[in-house]
Amino acid sequence: MAPSAIPMEGSTASSVVLKNGNSNTSALTNAGVTSNILKNAPSVINGAPVVNPPELDASLLHFIPNPAPKCVPHPSEPCVAEQKTCTDHMMTCQWTLSNGWAAPEIKPYGPLSLMPTASVLHYATECFEGMKLYRGHDGRLRLFRPQLNCARMLMSSSRVALPTFNPAELLKLVAKLCAIDGPRWLPRDRPGHFLYIRPTMIASDSALGIRRPREALLFVVMTMFPAMDANPRGMRLLASRDDMVRAWPGGFGYAKVGANYGPSLVAQGEAQAQGFDQILWLLGQDCQVTEAGASNFFVVWRTRAGAVQLVTAPLTDRIILDGVTRRSILELARERLTGAGARLAGGECAPLEVVERKFGMGEVAEAAAEGRLLEAFVAGTAFFIAPVSLMRFRGTDLCVPMPEGGVMATLKGWMRGIMYGKERHEWGYVVDEEE
Ligand SMILES: *Cc1c(COP(=O)(O)O)cnc(C)c1O
């Protein structure tokens, strides 16, 4: 069935015009908006002709330039490591149930104004995204597969009763903010650097009652971020304790919602106090390996039968986040490392099996004990791709080799090439700069 033909139960909503043609995502978005109206304001639909409240529309953007732009710090300055330095502008857009999305604004970066009773402050009605803007070696600015982030943001917002929107419009707004602040904050003569982009949605509804929010705010800010994948000793991971889980079946571990992160910081703090970089989140009696911190987790091992496998947890139980980096690694590995002639950067023959399946910490420990654990690494936008050197599991330290030119290094090289424009690839989304 064509996406635009999705029937809307019990309503006259089939008269809703699907403005954005037949792209899957926009049809789903419109369907989502309609179901949102049905749930929250059935009177809009009962009998009366359907009035679609205004959708998120980047063409209505209003730009208020910052009259006092900051000095741009060098990426090596200490303030950058604090991850607080934002660029000169931010994008904001308000939504209310009755009036839909207002005209978006790009305006000087600064504080938000919220009532103390705002829903987000009490009920964690919040979701976010993490993307990067890269200054390429060819002088151009690029995003990396930003369509996936915008689609995921819609999925996350729906999970916490925040309003729906057309992800393609969000992408236009992100790109516009990048076009405005990119040229000064990522100078052309400093290729290989990036800004971190944080699209966020919060429920600003000031009613303290526990209910679906009727007011929300979408905003996008950009910050300077240190490169976190350059730690030469490798990441040290502490496996989570039996009495603390990050996500569970039927929960919301698959959504990038703030509610997943606050409660994980106790374990994260304990890990850091013991000299580890991140928690390796396990789940259940069989100590299923899920994710590491806010990154996806991969191992490369040799099976007892002799096959070399790249293994990561599956998306099926909705326990882990469908990372853009994870997805890209799996796609590149399947495309370029599974064939007979495939070679790793170090020259070794690759033929690799790429496997998404549940695996337990016991299996990882066995592979390590038998010398079959070849590599382990974490992958996410913030940390990019970083090797793991050690995992502590129930008092035992598993040491992990970090071969030069191995599977991780090969994939990381390709990804970096695409991000910084060394390889022309459809995943690189070029931002046209405004100067
Ligand atoms: C953001 C995040 C990731 C990584 O996702 P990317 O799209 O690759 O940045 C992985 N796990 C969790 C829990 C996350 O929040």
PDB file of N, CA and C in Angstrom, residues 298 310-316 320 326 330 334 354-359:
ATOM      1  N   PHE A 298      31.066  -3.089  19.665  1.00  0.00           N
ATOM      2  CA  PHE A 298      31.381  -4.153  18.700  1.00  0.00           C
ATOM      3  C   PHE A 298      32.541  -5.009  19.208  1.00  0.00           C
ATOM      4  N   LEU A 310      32.617  -9.887  12.888  1.00  0.00           N
ATOM      5  CA  LEU A 310      32.360  -8.582  13.515  1.00  0.00           C
ATOM      6  C   LEU A 310      30.968  -8.708  14.120  1.00  0.00           C
ATOM      7  N   VAL A 311      30.870  -8.558  15.445  1.00  0.00           N
ATOM      8  CA  VAL A 311      29.616  -8.853  16.127  1.00  0.00           C
ATOM      9  C   VAL A 311      29.137  -7.645  16.921  1.00  0.00           C
ATOM     10  N   THR A 312      27.831  -7.362  16.836  1.00  0.00           N
ATOM     11  CA  THR A 312      27.239  -6.334  17.678  1.00  0.00           C
ATOM     12  C   THR A 312      25.819  -6.746  18.051  1.00  0.00           C
ATOM     13  N   ALA A 313      25.291  -6.138  19.112  1.00  0.00           N
ATOM     14  CA  ALA A 313      23.950  -6.491  19.590  1.00  0.00           C
ATOM     15  C   ALA A 313      22.897  -6.107  18.546  1.00  0.00           C
ATOM     16  N   PRO A 314      21.801  -6.880  18.469  1.00  0.00           N
ATOM     17  CA  PRO A 314      20.763  -6.607  17.472  1.00  0.00           C
ATOM     18  C   PRO A 314      19.799  -5.517  17.952  1.00  0.00           C
ATOM     19  N   LEU A 315      19.021  -4.975  16.996  1.00  0.00           N
ATOM     20  CA  LEU A 315      18.051  -3.934  17.347  1.00  0.00           C
ATOM     21  C   LEU A 315      16.711  -4.535  17.759  1.00  0.00           C
ATOM     22  N   THR A 316      16.575  -5.858  17.576  1.00  0.00           N
ATOM     23  CA  THR A 316      15.251  -6.482  17.663  1.00  0.00           C
ATOM     24  C   THR A 316      14.515  -6.260  18.986  1.00  0.00           C
ATOM     25  N   ILE A 320      18.715  -1.280  22.565  1.00  0.00           N
ATOM     26  CA  ILE A 320      19.838  -0.395  22.237  1.00  0.00           C
ATOM     27  C   ILE A 320      19.414   0.649  21.217  1.00  0.00           C
ATOM     28  N   ARG A 326      26.848   3.008  14.121  1.00  0.00           N
ATOM     29  CA  ARG A 326      26.692   1.550  14.115  1.00  0.00           C
ATOM     30  C   ARG A 326      26.209   1.059  12.752  1.00  0.00           C
ATOM     31  N   LEU A 330      28.195  -1.282   9.979  1.00  0.00           N
ATOM     32  CA  LEU A 330      27.670  -2.571   9.497  1.00  0.00           C
ATOM     33  C   LEU A 330      27.538  -2.547   7.979  1.00  0.00           C
ATOM     34  N   ARG A 334      29.722  -4.877   5.535  1.00  0.00           N
ATOM     35  CA  ARG A 334      29.063  -5.872   4.668  1.00  0.00           C
ATOM     36  C   ARG A 334      29.434  -5.644   3.210  1.00  0.00           C
ATOM     37  N   VAL A 354      29.674 -10.542   9.164  1.00  0.00           N
ATOM     38  CA  VAL A 354      29.103  -9.444   9.918  1.00  0.00           C
ATOM     39  C   VAL A 354      27.823  -9.951  10.581  1.00  0.00           C
ATOM     40  N   VAL A 355      27.788  -9.886  11.902  1.00  0.00           N
ATOM     41  CA  VAL A 355      26.730 -10.567  12.644  1.00  0.00           C
ATOM     42  C   VAL A 355      26.066  -9.613  13.636  1.00  0.00           C
ATOM     43  N   GLU A 356      24.739  -9.490  13.555  1.00  0.00           N
ATOM     44  CA  GLU A 356      23.980  -8.796  14.593  1.00  0.00           C
ATOM     45  C   GLU A 356      23.243  -9.875  15.368  1.00  0.00           C
ATOM     46  N   ARG A 357      23.677 -10.109  16.577  1.00  0.00           N
ATOM     47  CA  ARG A 357      22.994 -11.117  17.382  1.00  0.00           C
ATOM     48  C   ARG A 357      23.244 -10.864  18.864  1.00  0.00           C
ATOM     49  N   LYS A 358      22.375 -11.470  19.685  1.00  0.00           N
ATOM     50  CA  LYS A 358      22.598 -11.397  21.128  1.00  0.00           C
ATOM     51  C   LYS A 358      23.855 -12.165  21.451  1.00  0.00           C
ATOM     52  N   PHE A 359      24.697 -11.581  22.297  1.00  0.00           N
ATOM     53  CA  PHE A 359      25.846 -12.343  22.796  1.00  0.00           C
ATOM     54  C   PHE A 359      26.099 -11.948  24.243  1.00  0.00           C
TER      55      PHE A 359
END
